[in-house]
Coordinates of C-alpha atoms in Angstrom, one line a residue:
X1 CA 39.1 173.8 -135.6
X2 CA 40.5 177.3 -136.0
X3 CA 42.8 178.3 -133.2
X4 CA 41.3 181.4 -131.4
X5 CA 43.1 184.7 -131.8
X6 CA 43.9 185.0 -128.1
X7 CA 45.2 181.4 -127.7
X8 CA 48.6 181.3 -126.0
X9 CA 51.1 178.6 -125.3
X10 CA 51.7 177.8 -121.6
X11 CA 54.5 175.9 -120.0
X12 CA 54.7 174.9 -116.3
X13 CA 57.7 175.7 -114.1
X14 CA 59.3 172.3 -114.6
X15 CA 58.9 172.6 -118.4
X16 CA 57.4 169.1 -118.6
X17 CA 53.8 170.2 -119.3
X18 CA 52.5 172.6 -122.0
X19 CA 49.4 173.4 -124.0
X20 CA 47.9 176.0 -126.3
X21 CA 44.5 177.3 -125.2
X22 CA 42.3 180.4 -125.3
X23 CA 43.2 182.7 -122.4
X24 CA 40.7 184.2 -119.9
X25 CA 41.9 186.8 -117.3
X26 CA 39.0 187.7 -115.1
X27 CA 39.5 190.6 -112.6
X28 CA 36.5 190.1 -110.4
X29 CA 34.1 187.4 -109.2
X30 CA 31.4 188.8 -111.5
X31 CA 33.7 188.3 -114.5
X32 CA 34.5 184.7 -113.4
X33 CA 30.7 183.9 -113.1
X34 CA 30.1 185.4 -116.6
X35 CA 32.9 183.4 -118.2
X36 CA 31.9 180.2 -116.4
X37 CA 28.3 180.6 -117.5
X38 CA 29.3 181.2 -121.1
X39 CA 31.5 178.1 -121.1
X40 CA 28.7 176.0 -119.6
X41 CA 26.1 177.2 -122.0
X42 CA 28.3 176.6 -125.0
X43 CA 29.6 173.2 -123.9
X44 CA 33.2 174.4 -123.4
X45 CA 35.7 173.7 -120.7
X46 CA 37.7 176.0 -118.4
X47 CA 40.9 175.0 -116.6
X48 CA 42.2 177.4 -113.9
X49 CA 46.0 177.9 -113.7
X50 CA 47.9 179.2 -110.7
X51 CA 51.7 179.6 -110.8
X52 CA 52.4 176.4 -112.8
X53 CA 54.3 174.6 -110.0
X54 CA 52.5 171.3 -110.5
X55 CA 54.5 168.6 -112.4
X56 CA 51.3 166.7 -113.3
X57 CA 49.0 167.8 -116.1
X58 CA 46.5 169.0 -113.5
X59 CA 46.6 172.6 -114.9
X60 CA 46.9 171.7 -118.6
X61 CA 44.0 173.3 -120.5
X62 CA 42.7 171.9 -123.8
X63 CA 40.0 174.5 -124.4
X64 CA 40.1 177.7 -122.2
X65 CA 42.8 178.6 -119.7
X66 CA 41.8 180.9 -116.9
X67 CA 44.4 182.9 -115.1
X68 CA 43.3 184.5 -111.8
X69 CA 46.4 186.6 -111.1
X70 CA 44.3 189.7 -111.3
X71 CA 42.4 188.4 -108.3
X72 CA 45.2 188.4 -105.7
X73 CA 44.1 190.9 -103.1
X74 CA 43.4 190.9 -99.3
X75 CA 39.7 190.7 -98.6
X76 CA 39.6 190.9 -94.8
X77 CA 41.5 190.3 -91.5
X78 CA 39.3 189.3 -88.6
X79 CA 41.5 188.4 -85.7
X80 CA 43.3 185.2 -86.8
X81 CA 40.9 184.6 -89.7
X82 CA 42.3 186.0 -92.9
X83 CA 40.4 186.0 -96.2
X84 CA 42.3 186.5 -99.5
X85 CA 41.5 186.1 -103.1
X86 CA 42.5 182.7 -104.6
X87 CA 45.1 184.1 -107.0
X88 CA 47.3 185.5 -104.3
X89 CA 50.8 184.0 -104.2
X90 CA 51.9 182.5 -101.0
X91 CA 54.9 184.9 -100.9
X92 CA 52.5 187.8 -100.9
X93 CA 50.3 186.1 -98.3
X94 CA 53.3 185.7 -96.0
X95 CA 54.2 189.4 -96.3
X96 CA 50.7 190.5 -95.6
X97 CA 50.3 188.2 -92.6
X98 CA 53.6 189.4 -91.2
X99 CA 52.3 193.0 -91.4
X100 CA 49.4 192.0 -89.3
X101 CA 51.4 190.1 -86.7
X102 CA 50.3 186.7 -88.1
X103 CA 51.7 183.7 -89.9
X104 CA 50.6 180.4 -91.5
X105 CA 51.1 177.6 -89.0
X106 CA 53.1 175.6 -91.5
X107 CA 54.4 176.0 -95.0
X108 CA 56.2 174.0 -97.7
X109 CA 59.7 174.8 -98.9
X110 CA 58.7 177.2 -101.7
X111 CA 56.2 180.1 -101.7
X112 CA 55.6 180.6 -105.4
X113 CA 52.2 178.8 -105.6
X114 CA 48.9 180.6 -105.4
X115 CA 46.8 180.1 -102.4
X116 CA 44.1 178.3 -104.4
X117 CA 46.6 176.1 -106.2
X118 CA 48.4 175.2 -103.0
X119 CA 45.3 174.1 -101.2
X120 CA 43.8 172.4 -104.2
X121 CA 46.7 170.0 -104.8
X122 CA 47.5 169.2 -101.1
X123 CA 50.7 171.3 -100.7
X124 CA 52.2 170.5 -97.3
X125 CA 55.2 171.2 -95.1
X126 CA 56.6 168.9 -92.4
X127 CA 55.7 168.3 -88.8
X128 CA 53.6 165.6 -87.1
X129 CA 51.3 168.2 -85.5
X130 CA 50.4 169.6 -89.0
X131 CA 48.8 168.4 -92.2
X132 CA 48.4 170.0 -95.6
X133 CA 48.0 173.8 -95.9
X134 CA 44.4 173.0 -96.7
X135 CA 43.9 172.0 -93.0
X136 CA 44.1 175.7 -92.2
X137 CA 41.2 176.6 -94.4
X138 CA 38.1 177.8 -92.7
X139 CA 36.0 178.7 -95.7
X140 CA 36.2 178.5 -99.5
X141 CA 34.2 180.6 -102.0
X142 CA 33.7 178.8 -105.3
X143 CA 32.2 179.8 -108.6
X144 CA 30.5 176.5 -109.6
X145 CA 29.8 175.2 -113.0
X146 CA 26.4 176.9 -113.2
X147 CA 27.9 180.3 -112.5
X148 CA 26.7 180.5 -108.9
X149 CA 28.9 181.8 -106.1
X150 CA 28.9 179.4 -103.2
X151 CA 30.7 179.8 -99.8
X152 CA 31.5 176.6 -98.0
X153 CA 32.4 176.4 -94.3
X154 CA 32.9 173.6 -91.8
X155 CA 29.1 172.9 -91.5
X156 CA 28.7 172.3 -95.2
X157 CA 28.6 168.7 -96.4
X158 CA 30.9 169.7 -99.3
X159 CA 33.6 171.2 -97.0
X160 CA 35.8 168.0 -96.8
X161 CA 35.8 168.0 -100.6
X162 CA 36.4 171.6 -101.6
X163 CA 39.5 172.2 -99.5
X164 CA 41.5 169.8 -101.6
X165 CA 39.4 169.9 -104.8
X166 CA 42.0 169.4 -107.6
X167 CA 40.3 172.2 -109.5
X168 CA 37.5 169.8 -110.3
X169 CA 34.7 171.5 -108.3
X170 CA 34.8 175.1 -109.5
X171 CA 36.9 178.3 -109.5
X172 CA 38.2 179.2 -106.1
X173 CA 37.8 183.0 -105.8
X174 CA 38.3 183.5 -102.0
X175 CA 39.8 181.5 -99.2
X176 CA 39.6 182.1 -95.5
X177 CA 42.6 180.8 -93.5
X178 CA 42.9 180.3 -89.8
X179 CA 46.3 181.8 -89.1
X180 CA 48.4 182.0 -85.9
X181 CA 50.3 184.8 -84.2
X182 CA 53.7 185.4 -85.9
X183 CA 56.4 183.2 -84.5
X184 CA 60.2 182.7 -84.6
X185 CA 61.8 179.4 -85.5
X186 CA 65.2 178.1 -84.4
X187 CA 66.6 176.1 -87.3
X188 CA 69.2 173.4 -86.8
X189 CA 70.6 172.0 -90.0
X190 CA 73.4 169.5 -90.1
X191 CA 74.9 166.6 -92.0
X192 CA 74.3 163.1 -90.5
X193 CA 74.5 159.5 -91.5
X194 CA 71.2 158.0 -92.7
X195 CA 71.2 155.3 -90.1
X196 CA 71.6 157.9 -87.3
X197 CA 68.7 159.9 -88.7
X198 CA 66.4 157.0 -88.8
X199 CA 67.4 156.0 -85.3
X200 CA 66.7 159.5 -84.0
X201 CA 63.4 160.3 -85.7
X202 CA 61.1 159.0 -82.9
X203 CA 63.0 161.2 -80.4
X204 CA 63.3 164.3 -82.5
X205 CA 59.8 164.6 -83.9
X206 CA 58.0 165.2 -80.6
X207 CA 60.8 167.6 -79.5
X208 CA 60.7 169.7 -82.6
X209 CA 57.9 171.3 -84.5
X210 CA 59.2 170.4 -87.9
X211 CA 61.7 167.6 -89.0
X212 CA 62.8 166.6 -92.5
X213 CA 65.9 165.3 -94.2
X214 CA 67.6 164.9 -97.6
X215 CA 69.3 161.7 -98.5
X216 CA 72.0 161.7 -101.1
X217 CA 71.8 158.7 -103.5
X218 CA 74.8 156.4 -103.7
X219 CA 75.9 157.5 -100.2
X220 CA 74.9 156.9 -96.6
X221 CA 74.7 160.6 -95.9
X222 CA 71.9 163.1 -95.3
X223 CA 71.2 166.7 -94.4
X224 CA 68.9 166.8 -91.3
X225 CA 66.7 169.8 -90.7
X226 CA 64.9 170.5 -87.4
X227 CA 62.9 173.6 -86.6
X228 CA 61.3 174.5 -83.3
X229 CA 59.5 177.6 -82.0
X230 CA 61.5 180.0 -79.8
X231 CA 60.7 183.4 -78.2
X232 CA 63.6 185.5 -79.5
X233 CA 65.1 186.1 -82.9
X234 CA 68.5 186.3 -81.4
X235 CA 70.6 184.3 -83.9
X236 CA 69.7 185.6 -87.3
X237 CA 71.5 184.2 -90.3
X238 CA 74.0 186.6 -91.6
X239 CA 73.3 188.0 -95.1
X240 CA 76.5 186.6 -96.6
X241 CA 76.0 183.1 -95.1
X242 CA 72.4 183.1 -96.3
X243 CA 73.4 184.1 -99.8
X244 CA 76.3 181.5 -99.7
X245 CA 74.2 178.6 -98.6
X246 CA 70.8 179.3 -100.1
X247 CA 71.6 181.0 -103.3
X248 CA 75.2 180.4 -104.4
X249 CA 75.7 176.8 -103.1
X250 CA 72.1 175.5 -103.3
X251 CA 71.4 177.1 -106.7
X252 CA 74.4 178.3 -108.7
X253 CA 76.9 175.6 -107.7
X254 CA 74.2 172.9 -107.7
X255 CA 73.1 173.9 -111.2
X256 CA 76.7 173.3 -112.3
X257 CA 76.9 169.9 -110.5
X258 CA 73.6 168.8 -112.1
X259 CA 74.7 169.9 -115.6
X260 CA 77.9 168.0 -115.3
X261 CA 76.2 164.9 -114.1
X262 CA 73.8 165.0 -117.0
X263 CA 76.6 165.4 -119.5
X264 CA 78.8 162.7 -117.8
X265 CA 76.5 160.2 -116.0
X266 CA 79.4 158.2 -114.6
X267 CA 80.4 161.1 -112.4
X268 CA 77.0 161.3 -110.6
X269 CA 77.9 159.0 -107.6
X270 CA 81.1 160.8 -107.0
X271 CA 79.4 164.2 -107.3
X272 CA 76.7 163.1 -104.9
X273 CA 79.3 162.0 -102.4
X274 CA 81.2 165.3 -102.8
X275 CA 77.9 167.3 -102.4
X276 CA 77.0 165.4 -99.2
X277 CA 80.5 165.7 -97.7
X278 CA 80.5 169.4 -98.5
X279 CA 77.5 170.1 -96.3
X280 CA 78.1 172.1 -93.1
X281 CA 76.1 172.6 -90.0
X282 CA 74.3 175.8 -89.2
X283 CA 72.0 177.0 -86.5
X284 CA 70.0 180.2 -86.8
X285 CA 66.7 181.9 -86.0
X286 CA 64.3 183.7 -88.3
X287 CA 60.6 184.5 -88.9
X288 CA 58.7 181.4 -89.7
X289 CA 58.1 181.9 -93.4
X290 CA 61.8 182.9 -94.0
X291 CA 62.9 179.6 -92.4
X292 CA 60.4 177.5 -94.1
X293 CA 60.8 178.8 -97.7
X294 CA 63.9 178.8 -99.8
X295 CA 64.6 179.9 -103.4
X296 CA 64.5 177.0 -106.0
X297 CA 66.2 178.1 -109.2
X298 CA 67.5 174.7 -110.5
X299 CA 64.7 173.1 -112.5
X300 CA 63.7 169.5 -112.1
X301 CA 60.9 167.0 -112.4
X302 CA 59.4 165.4 -109.2
X303 CA 57.3 162.6 -107.9
X304 CA 56.2 162.6 -104.2
X305 CA 54.5 159.8 -102.4
X306 CA 52.8 159.7 -99.0
X307 CA 53.0 156.4 -97.1
X308 CA 52.1 155.4 -93.6
X309 CA 54.9 156.7 -91.4
X310 CA 55.8 153.2 -90.2
X311 CA 56.5 152.2 -93.8
X312 CA 59.3 154.7 -94.4
X313 CA 62.3 152.3 -93.6
X314 CA 61.0 149.8 -96.1
X315 CA 60.7 152.5 -98.8
X316 CA 64.2 153.7 -98.2
X317 CA 65.6 150.1 -98.3
X318 CA 63.8 149.6 -101.7
X319 CA 65.2 152.9 -103.0
X320 CA 68.7 151.7 -102.6
X321 CA 67.9 148.6 -104.8
X322 CA 66.2 150.9 -107.3
X323 CA 69.3 153.1 -107.6
X324 CA 71.4 150.0 -108.3
X325 CA 69.3 148.7 -111.1
X326 CA 68.4 151.9 -113.0
X327 CA 69.9 152.3 -116.5
X328 CA 70.8 155.9 -115.5
X329 CA 71.9 157.8 -112.5
X330 CA 69.8 159.7 -109.9
X331 CA 71.2 163.2 -109.5
X332 CA 68.9 164.8 -106.8
X333 CA 68.7 163.9 -103.1
X334 CA 65.6 162.2 -101.8
X335 CA 63.5 164.5 -99.6
X336 CA 61.6 163.0 -96.6
X337 CA 59.0 164.9 -94.6
X338 CA 56.3 164.0 -92.1
X339 CA 52.7 165.1 -91.3
X340 CA 49.9 164.2 -89.0
X341 CA 46.4 163.1 -90.0
X342 CA 43.5 165.2 -91.2
X343 CA 39.9 164.7 -92.3
X344 CA 40.0 166.1 -95.9
X345 CA 38.8 163.5 -98.3
X346 CA 41.5 163.8 -100.9
X347 CA 44.3 164.8 -98.6
X348 CA 47.3 162.5 -98.9
X349 CA 47.4 162.4 -95.1
X350 CA 43.7 161.5 -94.6
X351 CA 43.3 159.6 -91.4
X352 CA 46.9 158.7 -90.6
X353 CA 50.4 159.9 -89.7
X354 CA 52.4 160.1 -92.9
X355 CA 55.9 160.1 -94.3
X356 CA 56.4 161.8 -97.6
X357 CA 59.2 160.6 -100.0
X358 CA 60.0 163.1 -102.8
X359 CA 62.2 161.9 -105.7
X360 CA 63.5 164.3 -108.3
X361 CA 65.6 164.4 -111.5
X362 CA 67.4 167.3 -113.0
X363 CA 65.5 168.8 -116.0
X364 CA 66.2 167.0 -119.2
X365 CA 67.5 163.9 -117.4
X366 CA 65.5 160.6 -117.7
X367 CA 63.1 159.9 -114.9
X368 CA 60.2 157.7 -115.8
X369 CA 61.7 154.2 -114.9
X370 CA 62.8 155.7 -111.6
X371 CA 59.5 157.2 -110.8
X372 CA 57.5 154.1 -111.8
X373 CA 59.7 151.9 -109.7
X374 CA 59.2 154.2 -106.6
X375 CA 55.5 154.3 -107.3
X376 CA 55.3 150.5 -107.4
X377 CA 56.9 150.3 -104.0
X378 CA 54.8 153.0 -102.4
X379 CA 51.5 151.7 -103.9
X380 CA 52.0 148.3 -102.4
X381 CA 52.3 150.0 -99.0
X382 CA 49.1 151.9 -99.4
X383 CA 50.8 155.0 -100.6
X384 CA 49.0 158.0 -102.1
X385 CA 50.6 160.2 -104.8
X386 CA 50.9 164.0 -104.4
X387 CA 48.3 165.5 -106.8
X388 CA 50.8 168.1 -108.1
X389 CA 53.7 165.7 -108.5
X390 CA 54.2 163.2 -111.3
X391 CA 52.5 159.8 -110.9
X392 CA 50.9 157.2 -113.1
X393 CA 47.8 156.2 -111.1
X394 CA 44.2 156.2 -112.4
X395 CA 40.7 156.4 -110.7
X396 CA 40.4 152.7 -110.2
X397 CA 43.7 152.5 -108.4
X398 CA 43.2 155.7 -106.4
X399 CA 39.8 154.6 -105.2
X400 CA 41.5 151.9 -103.1
X401 CA 43.8 154.4 -101.5
X402 CA 41.2 157.0 -100.4
X403 CA 38.4 155.8 -98.2
X404 CA 36.2 158.8 -99.1
X405 CA 37.0 158.8 -102.9
X406 CA 33.4 158.1 -103.9
X407 CA 32.1 160.7 -101.6
X408 CA 34.3 163.2 -103.4
X409 CA 33.0 162.1 -106.7
X410 CA 29.4 162.5 -105.5
X411 CA 30.2 166.2 -104.7
X412 CA 31.8 166.6 -108.1
X413 CA 28.7 165.2 -109.8
X414 CA 26.6 167.7 -108.0
X415 CA 28.8 170.8 -108.5
X416 CA 30.0 170.0 -112.1
X417 CA 27.8 167.4 -113.7
X418 CA 28.7 168.4 -117.2
X419 CA 32.5 168.6 -116.5
X420 CA 33.1 172.2 -117.3
X421 CA 36.3 172.1 -115.2
X422 CA 37.7 168.8 -116.4
X423 CA 40.8 168.0 -118.4
X424 CA 42.6 164.8 -119.4
X425 CA 44.4 164.5 -116.0
X426 CA 41.2 164.8 -114.1
X427 CA 39.5 162.3 -116.4
X428 CA 42.3 159.9 -115.6
X429 CA 42.5 160.3 -111.8
X430 CA 38.8 160.9 -111.1
X431 CA 37.1 159.3 -114.1
X432 CA 35.1 161.0 -116.7

């Protein structure tokens, strides 16, 4: 088969996924419908790509790759309901919302993803009163495999499927989000022993809107982060302190530490201990999206698993054993976050309070034995893998983890019976 003239090589942010595919760049809904119809009629496939921040192969195209970056505008603001095009980056969304006195109720720790990509993969932040970003979705407009434009709202039977749709149901061209009035967060970040963090979680989570922590492997030390809403932005983080902590130390210095650990693996436990002991406490206020989101310049690979919240101590106990038996060292801290239940069929937090355990390795460092060992522990506890983070599950395994898995597949069969929007990843996790 001859490679099309406009075929381009694509690599994701983590540099662990790539492919060569013909490129489509629609600038309007009409152009999307035309291109989808042409693909369907000719038996071709389309894979929509956002910002490339998934570590799985969910965005890898083997035929046609559709970028929707030209469809990134504001459609409408109606009170707290905000409609945007699916290709809008979260960073742009946050700026627009702030201009209208609004905010997302919760966010993850980066804002590079597109709105469509973030909701489709189950992107989430932390806080037991919150679930995935998709839980804020009030309506989704899709171009389905027959080239029709369909808008789904809460009264549509497909709504629990299309909010976290994995890109398997159509091209998301517009999303309506239920936002909240802009708010200020008081951030309290401090080093703490792991045992003390685990002992305090049940007290802190009801008292704070958002709680998470980072545990440094080969140590008993963590960095605890607690955020709660306040009225006044009266303790802003100084520009120099913000640059020092979030840019220089968290990116420039951390890059050097990781590079040294990759070159000399025996130094990793000592480097982890030094990094943990070098943490300092800080308390400050800021606009919500500025507190939630931080720059991430050091590249890595990642797996993240959701488990029932009560299972967290068991997972952390097993992690210590995994660290001890791996044939290589773990360089990145383990990130732990929490969410409440929702009713979205393929949401990781469907029907239960959740703890999320994210494990990382510096780019270029070995990771598969580590990730597979973590997956084995979490799977046995009923865990669900993040759709955008590396995992090794297939449809047969995932069906047991998601009570409404077959309901989602039924919607897929109706909206894309000929699998215009599939790829190898979707064939594995949903079946062909």
